[in-house]
Coordinates of C-alpha atoms in Angstrom, one line a residue:
M25 CA -40.8 -52.4 30.9
V26 CA -37.7 -53.2 28.9
K27 CA -35.7 -56.2 30.2
G28 CA -32.3 -57.5 29.0
D29 CA -29.2 -59.3 30.2
Q30 CA -28.6 -58.0 33.8
F31 CA -31.0 -55.0 33.6
I32 CA -34.6 -54.0 34.0
A33 CA -35.8 -50.6 33.0
K34 CA -39.4 -49.4 33.7
F35 CA -40.7 -46.2 32.1
D36 CA -43.5 -43.9 33.2
N37 CA -45.9 -43.2 30.3
K38 CA -47.4 -40.2 32.2
T39 CA -44.1 -38.3 32.8
G40 CA -42.0 -39.8 29.9
S41 CA -39.0 -40.7 32.1
I42 CA -37.4 -43.7 33.7
Y43 CA -39.5 -44.9 36.6
N44 CA -37.2 -47.6 37.9
L45 CA -33.8 -48.9 36.9
T46 CA -31.9 -52.0 38.1
Y47 CA -28.5 -53.2 37.0
A48 CA -27.4 -56.7 38.0
G49 CA -30.1 -56.8 40.7
K50 CA -29.0 -53.5 42.2
Q51 CA -31.4 -50.6 42.2
I52 CA -30.0 -47.6 40.5
I53 CA -33.1 -45.5 40.3
R54 CA -36.0 -45.9 42.7
D55 CA -39.6 -45.6 41.8
G56 CA -40.4 -42.2 40.3
E57 CA -36.9 -40.7 40.7
G58 CA -35.7 -40.9 37.1
P59 CA -34.4 -37.9 35.1
K60 CA -36.8 -35.0 34.7
L61 CA -36.5 -31.6 33.2
D62 CA -35.1 -29.1 35.8
A63 CA -34.3 -25.4 35.6
L64 CA -33.9 -24.3 39.3
R65 CA -31.0 -23.9 41.7
A66 CA -30.8 -22.8 45.3
P67 CA -30.2 -19.1 45.0
V68 CA -26.7 -18.0 45.6
D69 CA -26.0 -14.6 47.1
N70 CA -25.4 -13.1 43.7
D71 CA -28.7 -14.4 42.3
N72 CA -30.6 -11.5 43.9
W73 CA -31.2 -10.1 40.4
A74 CA -33.0 -13.2 39.1
Y75 CA -34.3 -15.7 41.7
Q76 CA -37.7 -14.1 42.2
Q77 CA -38.7 -14.7 38.6
W78 CA -37.6 -18.4 38.9
F79 CA -40.3 -18.9 41.5
E80 CA -42.8 -16.7 39.8
K81 CA -42.5 -18.9 36.7
G82 CA -42.9 -22.0 38.9
L83 CA -39.5 -23.5 38.2
H84 CA -39.5 -25.0 41.7
N85 CA -42.7 -27.0 41.0
L86 CA -42.6 -28.2 37.4
K87 CA -45.1 -31.0 36.7
H88 CA -44.4 -33.2 33.7
K89 CA -47.2 -34.5 31.4
V90 CA -46.8 -36.6 28.3
L91 CA -48.7 -35.1 25.4
S92 CA -47.9 -37.9 22.9
S93 CA -45.7 -41.0 22.7
N94 CA -44.6 -43.7 20.3
S95 CA -42.3 -46.8 20.5
Y96 CA -40.7 -49.3 18.2
T97 CA -38.0 -51.9 18.1
K98 CA -35.2 -51.9 15.6
K99 CA -33.9 -54.9 13.8
D100 CA -30.9 -55.3 16.2
G101 CA -33.3 -55.4 19.2
T102 CA -32.7 -51.8 20.3
V103 CA -35.9 -50.4 21.8
V104 CA -36.9 -46.7 21.1
L105 CA -39.4 -44.8 23.2
A106 CA -40.4 -41.3 22.0
F107 CA -42.3 -38.8 24.2
T108 CA -43.5 -35.2 23.8
I109 CA -43.7 -33.7 27.3
E110 CA -45.1 -30.5 28.7
S111 CA -43.4 -29.2 31.9
Q112 CA -45.3 -26.5 33.7
A113 CA -46.1 -25.5 37.3
P114 CA -49.7 -25.4 38.4
Y115 CA -49.1 -21.8 39.7
G116 CA -46.3 -19.5 40.5
A117 CA -44.9 -18.4 43.9
S118 CA -43.1 -15.7 45.7
L119 CA -39.9 -16.4 47.6
L120 CA -40.1 -14.2 50.8
G121 CA -37.2 -13.2 52.9
G122 CA -35.2 -10.9 50.8
T123 CA -31.4 -11.2 51.4
S124 CA -31.9 -12.5 54.9
G125 CA -31.0 -16.1 53.9
T126 CA -34.2 -17.3 55.7
Y127 CA -36.7 -17.9 53.0
A128 CA -40.4 -18.8 53.0
L129 CA -42.5 -19.8 50.0
K130 CA -45.8 -18.2 49.2
E131 CA -47.6 -20.3 46.6
H132 CA -50.1 -18.4 44.5
T133 CA -52.7 -21.1 44.4
D134 CA -55.5 -18.6 43.7
K135 CA -53.9 -17.8 40.3
P136 CA -53.5 -21.1 38.5
F137 CA -51.4 -21.1 35.3
G138 CA -53.0 -21.3 31.9
K139 CA -51.9 -22.4 28.5
D140 CA -50.1 -19.1 27.8
D141 CA -48.1 -19.0 31.1
F142 CA -44.5 -20.1 31.1
K143 CA -43.8 -23.8 30.2
F144 CA -41.4 -26.1 28.5
T145 CA -42.1 -28.6 25.7
S146 CA -39.5 -31.3 25.3
N147 CA -39.2 -34.1 22.7
Q148 CA -37.4 -36.9 24.4
I149 CA -36.1 -40.1 22.7
W150 CA -35.0 -42.9 24.9
T151 CA -32.9 -45.6 23.2
I152 CA -32.5 -48.8 25.2
Y153 CA -29.6 -51.0 24.0
K154 CA -29.3 -54.7 24.6
D155 CA -26.4 -54.3 27.0
G156 CA -28.5 -52.1 29.3
S157 CA -27.1 -48.8 28.1
I158 CA -29.9 -46.2 28.0
E159 CA -29.5 -43.1 25.9
L160 CA -31.6 -39.9 26.2
S161 CA -31.7 -37.4 23.4
S162 CA -33.8 -34.4 24.2
S163 CA -34.7 -31.2 22.4
I164 CA -36.2 -28.6 24.8
T165 CA -38.2 -25.5 23.9
S166 CA -40.3 -23.0 25.8
N167 CA -43.1 -20.5 25.1
N168 CA -40.8 -17.6 26.2
A169 CA -37.2 -17.8 25.0
S170 CA -36.2 -14.7 26.8
V171 CA -36.7 -16.0 30.4
V172 CA -33.4 -16.4 32.2
L173 CA -33.1 -19.7 34.0
A174 CA -30.8 -20.9 36.7
R175 CA -30.0 -24.0 34.7
L176 CA -31.4 -26.2 32.0
G177 CA -31.1 -29.9 32.1
Y178 CA -32.2 -33.0 34.0
S179 CA -32.1 -34.0 37.6
L180 CA -32.6 -37.4 39.2
Q181 CA -32.0 -39.2 42.5
L182 CA -30.0 -42.3 43.3
P183 CA -29.9 -44.3 46.6
A184 CA -27.4 -43.0 49.2
E185 CA -25.1 -46.0 48.8
Y186 CA -23.8 -44.6 45.5
S187 CA -21.7 -42.1 47.4
N188 CA -18.4 -42.2 45.3
Y189 CA -18.4 -39.4 42.8
S190 CA -16.0 -39.3 39.9
Y191 CA -16.1 -37.2 36.7
Y192 CA -13.9 -36.1 33.8
G193 CA -14.3 -32.3 33.5
R194 CA -13.3 -29.1 35.3
G195 CA -12.5 -29.4 39.0
P196 CA -11.9 -30.1 41.7
I197 CA -13.3 -26.8 43.0
N198 CA -16.8 -25.8 42.1
N199 CA -16.9 -23.8 38.9
Y200 CA -19.4 -22.0 36.7
A201 CA -19.5 -20.5 33.2
D202 CA -17.9 -17.3 34.3
R203 CA -15.6 -18.8 36.9
K204 CA -14.0 -22.0 35.5
T205 CA -10.7 -21.5 33.6
A206 CA -8.6 -22.1 36.7
Q207 CA -10.1 -25.5 37.1
F208 CA -8.5 -27.9 34.7
I209 CA -10.2 -30.6 32.7
E210 CA -9.0 -33.9 34.0
L211 CA -10.2 -37.0 36.0
H212 CA -11.4 -36.1 39.4
R213 CA -12.4 -38.5 42.2
S214 CA -14.4 -37.4 45.2
T215 CA -17.4 -38.4 47.3
V216 CA -20.9 -36.9 47.3
K217 CA -20.4 -35.9 50.9
D218 CA -17.3 -33.9 50.1
Q219 CA -19.1 -32.0 47.4
F220 CA -20.9 -30.1 50.1
V221 CA -19.5 -26.7 51.0
P222 CA -20.5 -25.5 54.5
W223 CA -21.5 -22.0 53.6
P224 CA -23.1 -20.3 56.6
N225 CA -26.2 -20.0 54.4
P226 CA -26.6 -23.1 52.2
Q227 CA -27.0 -22.4 48.5
N228 CA -26.1 -23.9 45.1
M229 CA -22.8 -25.8 45.0
S230 CA -20.9 -28.7 43.5
N231 CA -21.3 -27.5 39.9
N232 CA -18.5 -28.6 37.5
E233 CA -18.4 -27.4 33.9
D234 CA -17.3 -29.1 30.6
V235 CA -17.9 -32.6 32.0
R236 CA -17.5 -35.5 29.5
W237 CA -18.8 -38.1 31.9
T238 CA -19.7 -38.6 35.6
A239 CA -20.1 -41.7 37.6
L240 CA -21.7 -42.7 41.0
T241 CA -20.6 -46.0 42.6
N242 CA -20.9 -47.8 45.9
S243 CA -18.1 -49.3 48.0
A244 CA -18.2 -52.5 45.8
G245 CA -17.6 -50.5 42.6
Q246 CA -21.2 -50.9 41.4
G247 CA -23.3 -48.1 40.1
A248 CA -23.8 -46.1 36.9
I249 CA -21.9 -43.8 34.6
F250 CA -23.5 -40.9 32.7
V251 CA -21.7 -40.1 29.5
A252 CA -22.3 -36.8 27.8
K253 CA -23.2 -36.6 24.1
E254 CA -21.0 -33.4 24.1
H255 CA -20.4 -31.6 27.4
L256 CA -22.5 -31.3 30.5
A257 CA -22.4 -29.3 33.7
T258 CA -22.9 -31.7 36.6
S259 CA -23.3 -31.8 40.3
A260 CA -24.0 -34.4 43.0
L261 CA -25.2 -33.6 46.5
E262 CA -26.9 -35.2 49.5
Y263 CA -29.7 -32.5 49.3
S264 CA -32.1 -31.2 46.7
E265 CA -32.0 -27.6 45.6
L266 CA -35.2 -26.8 47.5
E267 CA -33.8 -28.3 50.7
L268 CA -30.7 -26.1 50.3
T269 CA -32.9 -23.1 49.7
F270 CA -35.0 -23.4 52.8
A271 CA -32.3 -24.3 55.3
P272 CA -31.0 -21.1 56.9
H273 CA -27.9 -22.9 58.2
P274 CA -26.2 -26.3 57.5
Y275 CA -27.3 -27.8 60.8
Q276 CA -31.0 -27.2 59.7
L277 CA -30.8 -29.3 56.6
P278 CA -33.0 -32.4 56.6
K279 CA -31.8 -36.0 56.7
S280 CA -30.6 -36.8 53.2
S281 CA -32.9 -38.9 51.0
G282 CA -30.2 -40.0 48.6
V283 CA -27.9 -38.6 46.0
H284 CA -29.3 -35.7 44.0
L285 CA -27.6 -35.6 40.6
H286 CA -27.9 -32.8 38.0
L287 CA -27.0 -33.3 34.3
D288 CA -27.3 -29.9 32.7
A289 CA -26.9 -28.5 29.2
A290 CA -25.9 -25.2 30.8
V291 CA -25.9 -23.4 34.1
T292 CA -26.1 -19.6 34.6
G293 CA -22.9 -18.0 35.8
L294 CA -22.5 -16.3 39.2
G295 CA -21.8 -12.6 38.3
G296 CA -21.2 -10.3 41.2
N297 CA -24.5 -8.6 42.0
S298 CA -24.4 -9.1 45.8
C299 CA -21.5 -6.6 46.0
G300 CA -22.5 -4.3 43.3
Q301 CA -20.7 -5.3 40.1
G302 CA -23.8 -6.6 38.4
P303 CA -25.3 -9.9 37.2
P304 CA -23.5 -12.4 34.9
L305 CA -22.7 -11.2 31.4
D306 CA -25.4 -12.0 28.8
K307 CA -23.3 -14.8 27.3
D308 CA -23.2 -16.5 30.7
R309 CA -26.9 -16.5 31.3
V310 CA -29.0 -19.6 30.4
K311 CA -32.2 -18.6 28.6
A312 CA -35.2 -20.7 27.7
V313 CA -34.1 -20.9 24.1
P314 CA -34.3 -24.2 22.1
T315 CA -31.7 -26.4 23.7
A316 CA -30.5 -29.9 22.9
I317 CA -29.0 -32.3 25.5
G318 CA -28.0 -35.9 25.4
F319 CA -26.3 -38.6 27.5
I320 CA -26.0 -42.3 28.0
I321 CA -26.6 -44.2 31.3
R322 CA -24.4 -47.3 31.5
P323 CA -24.0 -50.0 34.3
I324 CA -20.8 -50.0 36.3
Q325 CA -19.5 -53.3 37.7
Q326 CA -16.2 -53.8 39.6
D327 CA -15.4 -50.1 39.2
D328 CA -15.0 -50.4 35.4
V329 CA -15.7 -46.7 34.9
M330 CA -12.9 -45.9 32.4
E331 CA -13.9 -48.8 30.2
K332 CA -17.6 -47.8 30.2
A333 CA -16.8 -44.2 29.5
H334 CA -15.6 -45.0 26.0
V335 CA -18.9 -44.8 24.1
T336 CA -20.6 -42.3 21.8
T337 CA -24.3 -41.6 21.3
A338 CA -25.9 -43.4 18.4
G339 CA -29.7 -43.2 19.0
D340 CA -32.4 -41.5 17.0
A341 CA -32.5 -37.7 17.4
P342 CA -35.7 -35.8 18.2
I343 CA -37.4 -33.0 16.2
S344 CA -38.7 -29.9 17.9
L345 CA -40.7 -26.8 17.0
A346 CA -40.1 -23.3 18.3
R347 CA -41.9 -20.0 17.6
S348 CA -40.2 -16.7 18.2
S349 CA -41.8 -13.6 19.7
N350 CA -42.4 -12.2 16.2
G351 CA -44.2 -15.3 15.0
E352 CA -41.5 -17.2 13.1
V353 CA -41.6 -21.0 13.5
S354 CA -38.4 -23.0 13.3
I355 CA -38.1 -26.7 13.0
L356 CA -35.1 -28.1 14.8
S357 CA -33.6 -31.5 14.1
G358 CA -30.8 -33.4 15.7
N359 CA -30.2 -35.3 12.5
T360 CA -29.0 -33.0 9.8
N361 CA -28.7 -35.7 7.2
E362 CA -32.4 -36.6 7.2
P363 CA -34.9 -34.2 5.4
V364 CA -37.7 -33.0 7.6
V365 CA -41.2 -32.4 6.3
Y366 CA -44.1 -30.5 7.9
S367 CA -47.8 -29.7 7.4
L368 CA -49.9 -26.7 8.6
N369 CA -53.4 -27.4 9.9
N370 CA -53.2 -31.0 8.5
G371 CA -52.6 -29.7 5.0
K372 CA -50.1 -30.7 2.3
A373 CA -46.7 -31.9 3.4
T374 CA -43.8 -29.6 2.6
V375 CA -40.0 -30.1 2.9
Y376 CA -38.8 -27.7 5.6
K377 CA -36.1 -25.3 4.3
A378 CA -36.4 -22.1 6.3
P379 CA -38.5 -20.6 9.2
F380 CA -42.0 -19.5 8.3
D381 CA -44.5 -17.0 9.7
L382 CA -47.3 -18.2 11.9
R383 CA -48.4 -15.1 13.8
A384 CA -52.0 -16.0 13.0
G385 CA -51.6 -19.3 14.9
G386 CA -52.3 -22.9 13.8
T387 CA -51.2 -26.5 14.1
V388 CA -47.7 -27.6 12.9
T389 CA -46.8 -31.2 12.5
A390 CA -43.3 -32.3 11.5
W391 CA -41.5 -35.6 10.9
Y392 CA -38.5 -37.1 9.3
Q393 CA -39.1 -37.9 5.6
H394 CA -38.2 -41.5 6.1
N395 CA -39.4 -42.1 9.6
E396 CA -42.9 -40.9 10.5
K397 CA -42.6 -42.7 13.9
L398 CA -40.9 -39.6 15.3
K399 CA -43.7 -37.2 14.4
V400 CA -44.2 -34.1 16.6
T401 CA -47.2 -31.7 16.7
Q402 CA -47.5 -28.3 18.2
Q403 CA -50.5 -25.9 18.4
Y404 CA -49.9 -22.1 18.4
T405 CA -52.3 -19.4 19.4
K406 CA -52.6 -16.1 17.6
I407 CA -50.0 -13.5 18.5
E408 CA -51.9 -10.3 19.5
T409 CA -48.9 -8.0 20.1
I410 CA -47.3 -6.1 17.1
P411 CA -43.8 -5.3 16.1
M412 CA -42.7 -1.7 17.1
E413 CA -39.6 0.4 17.5
V414 CA -38.7 3.2 20.0
V415 CA -38.6 6.6 18.4
F416 CA -38.2 8.8 21.5
A417 CA -37.5 8.6 25.2
S418 CA -37.8 11.6 27.5
S419 CA -34.9 10.2 29.6
Q420 CA -32.7 7.1 29.5
E421 CA -29.5 5.9 31.0
T422 CA -27.5 5.4 27.8
G423 CA -25.9 1.9 27.4
E424 CA -27.4 0.4 30.5
G425 CA -31.0 1.6 30.5
D426 CA -31.8 2.3 26.8
A427 CA -35.5 2.5 26.1
K428 CA -35.1 0.0 23.2
N429 CA -34.7 -2.7 25.9
L430 CA -38.4 -2.5 26.4
L431 CA -38.9 -4.2 23.1
D432 CA -36.0 -6.8 23.1
G433 CA -38.0 -9.7 24.6
D434 CA -35.5 -10.0 27.4
P435 CA -36.9 -9.4 31.0
S436 CA -33.4 -9.0 32.4
S437 CA -32.6 -5.9 30.3
I438 CA -34.4 -2.7 31.3
W439 CA -35.3 0.9 30.4
H440 CA -34.1 3.2 33.2
T441 CA -34.2 7.0 33.2
M442 CA -30.9 8.8 33.6
Y443 CA -29.2 8.8 36.9
S444 CA -25.4 9.0 36.2
V445 CA -25.4 12.7 35.1
T446 CA -28.6 14.1 36.3
V447 CA -32.0 12.9 37.6
A448 CA -35.0 14.2 35.7
Q449 CA -38.3 14.5 37.4
Y450 CA -41.6 12.8 36.5
P451 CA -43.3 12.5 34.1
H452 CA -41.2 10.1 32.0
W453 CA -42.4 8.8 28.7
V454 CA -41.4 6.6 25.7
D455 CA -42.8 6.9 22.2
F456 CA -43.3 3.8 20.0
D457 CA -43.8 3.5 16.3
A458 CA -46.0 0.6 14.9
A459 CA -45.0 1.4 11.3
S460 CA -48.6 1.9 10.1
I461 CA -52.0 2.7 11.6
K462 CA -53.3 -0.1 13.7
T463 CA -56.4 -0.9 15.7
I464 CA -55.1 -0.9 19.2
K465 CA -56.8 -2.8 21.9
G466 CA -54.5 -2.6 24.9
F467 CA -50.9 -3.1 26.1
T468 CA -48.7 -5.2 28.4
F469 CA -46.0 -3.9 30.7
L470 CA -43.5 -5.9 32.7
P471 CA -41.7 -4.1 35.6
R472 CA -38.0 -4.7 36.0
Q473 CA -37.3 -8.0 37.7
D474 CA -34.0 -7.3 39.4
G475 CA -35.0 -4.5 41.9
P476 CA -37.5 -1.8 42.9
N477 CA -35.8 1.3 41.6
G478 CA -38.1 3.1 39.2
D479 CA -41.1 0.9 39.5
I480 CA -44.0 2.9 37.9
K481 CA -47.2 3.4 39.8
D482 CA -49.5 5.7 37.8
Y483 CA -49.4 5.9 34.1
K484 CA -51.1 7.4 31.0
I485 CA -51.5 6.0 27.4
Q486 CA -51.8 8.3 24.3
V487 CA -51.9 7.5 20.6
S488 CA -51.2 9.5 17.5
K489 CA -51.6 9.0 13.8
D490 CA -48.8 11.3 12.8
G491 CA -46.5 11.4 15.9
K492 CA -47.4 15.1 16.5
N493 CA -51.0 15.3 17.6
W494 CA -51.7 13.0 20.6
E495 CA -55.0 11.7 21.9
D496 CA -55.5 10.6 25.5
V497 CA -56.7 7.0 25.7
M498 CA -56.6 6.1 29.4
S499 CA -54.9 6.5 32.7
G500 CA -54.4 4.0 35.5
S501 CA -52.3 2.6 38.3
F502 CA -50.2 -0.6 38.4
E503 CA -50.3 -2.9 41.4
R504 CA -47.0 -3.0 43.4
N505 CA -45.5 -6.3 42.2
K506 CA -43.3 -7.7 39.5
K507 CA -46.0 -9.5 37.5
L508 CA -46.8 -8.8 33.9
K509 CA -49.5 -6.1 33.7
T510 CA -52.1 -6.7 30.9
V511 CA -54.4 -3.7 30.3
R512 CA -57.2 -3.7 27.7
F513 CA -59.0 -0.5 26.6
E514 CA -62.7 -0.1 26.9
K515 CA -62.9 0.2 23.1
P516 CA -60.2 -0.1 20.4
V517 CA -58.5 3.1 19.1
K518 CA -56.7 3.8 15.8
G519 CA -53.1 5.0 15.8
R520 CA -49.6 4.4 14.5
Y521 CA -47.7 5.9 17.5
I522 CA -48.1 5.0 21.1
R523 CA -46.9 7.1 24.0
F524 CA -46.5 5.3 27.4
T525 CA -46.0 7.9 30.2
G526 CA -45.1 7.1 33.8
L527 CA -46.6 9.7 36.2
N528 CA -44.9 8.7 39.4
S529 CA -43.1 5.7 41.1
Q530 CA -44.2 3.2 43.6
R531 CA -41.5 4.4 46.1
G532 CA -41.9 8.1 45.4
D533 CA -38.5 8.6 43.8
D534 CA -37.9 10.3 40.5
Y535 CA -36.7 7.2 38.5
A536 CA -38.7 5.3 36.0
S537 CA -37.9 1.9 34.7
G538 CA -39.4 -1.1 33.0
A539 CA -38.4 -4.5 31.4
E540 CA -40.9 -5.1 28.6
F541 CA -43.7 -3.2 26.8
A542 CA -46.0 -4.5 24.1
V543 CA -49.1 -3.3 22.3
I544 CA -52.1 -5.5 21.7
A545 CA -53.6 -4.8 18.3
E546 CA -55.6 -6.4 15.5

């Protein structure tokens, strides 16, 4: 608990967030409803290319666990709380219902997530100032930077009485990364109720881009303002994203439990996939890459919103660690003026200057040279997959379905056999080069995530040492779902080249497709 003049802030040491917040005796955040990492939105019609993987990754059910924490008080009385938090669902799910607009959730409780399943790690620093202002500076990473998210930021809930919604950003009409330039950046005043758009099928709404600050107040002009460190995308509604998802029509929405506020570093654009023009452009997709976000929460009394908006962030900045798919570790810092040092496996401290290789795995600890209180530690397992390149594809749709997409680490890009000029019949195959002879133990294959066309059923694996003479290793069949397939050979084989052949499709058509392919090797 941190108490000051006209404020009480309680923090939860299990989740690393504000547990309860009161300003001048008025409750702003009720027990357990403070800002928590969030990456989900209620699917819009155009999200039919992506929403299944959001639920398969468990973005609807993230659980937040503090891995480490520290706290200290500065000379001026400012209190600093630092948390390293892991956010992961206990298991994934399938969202059933297709494009009907009537969804049902099937939780895969029989397949609990492990340490290598998708998760976020965030380093959060809360700075509590003597006037009651509370600053959050957060650095967010994940164990799979290629995953496309609906959004990335924080969500929280306020009591329903804070129903007046104002913001300085793009509006007044809902806008997104790829639909925003007609909405001008200016001061907009609205209500939470008026943010609701009565689509026949409720879905994500209320988003506003390039927001400098947003405020929620009651009829007496009391409440809170949220001032962005840079820019945010914000929304305020009477319903949660899951409540919007599972209500087939507006009249079936539940009674509101309060104001659901989203403060996001970024939100994925809309695209046009429901009517055939395709998903959002790559630049308008939010991926689980290292992301920094910051904002300040300040009390509002007598509707003094404009006065309280004039503030800049000044708190300590977190350090975060991120490892790429090829094994390079980067140390990211929000304070570029302070040198960062690190150690590997509790060894000698070294000043960080450039990313370093850690394919073999290990423990990395990093801290500011002059402030060890903000130390962060991350453990990495050995990367079993190996770098490769595509050297041949029997068929590919040039530009949209290139075989090289199987190796780009992006589940939203695909290999697809040709369909625009002619349609080749099965078998379809792709040859990969591992650069040198490896001891190969198996492979992983991820089907395309945006539709069923070309999903491979039966397959064959061959290897070669020279790219000319091929040895059969195994044949098998994939289950008909969108999950990652991991196949290990009965015994390791030696080879430099790997041929992956699709023998037929799940639906019986002549197309073949896939999102990602990787080889497991020593």
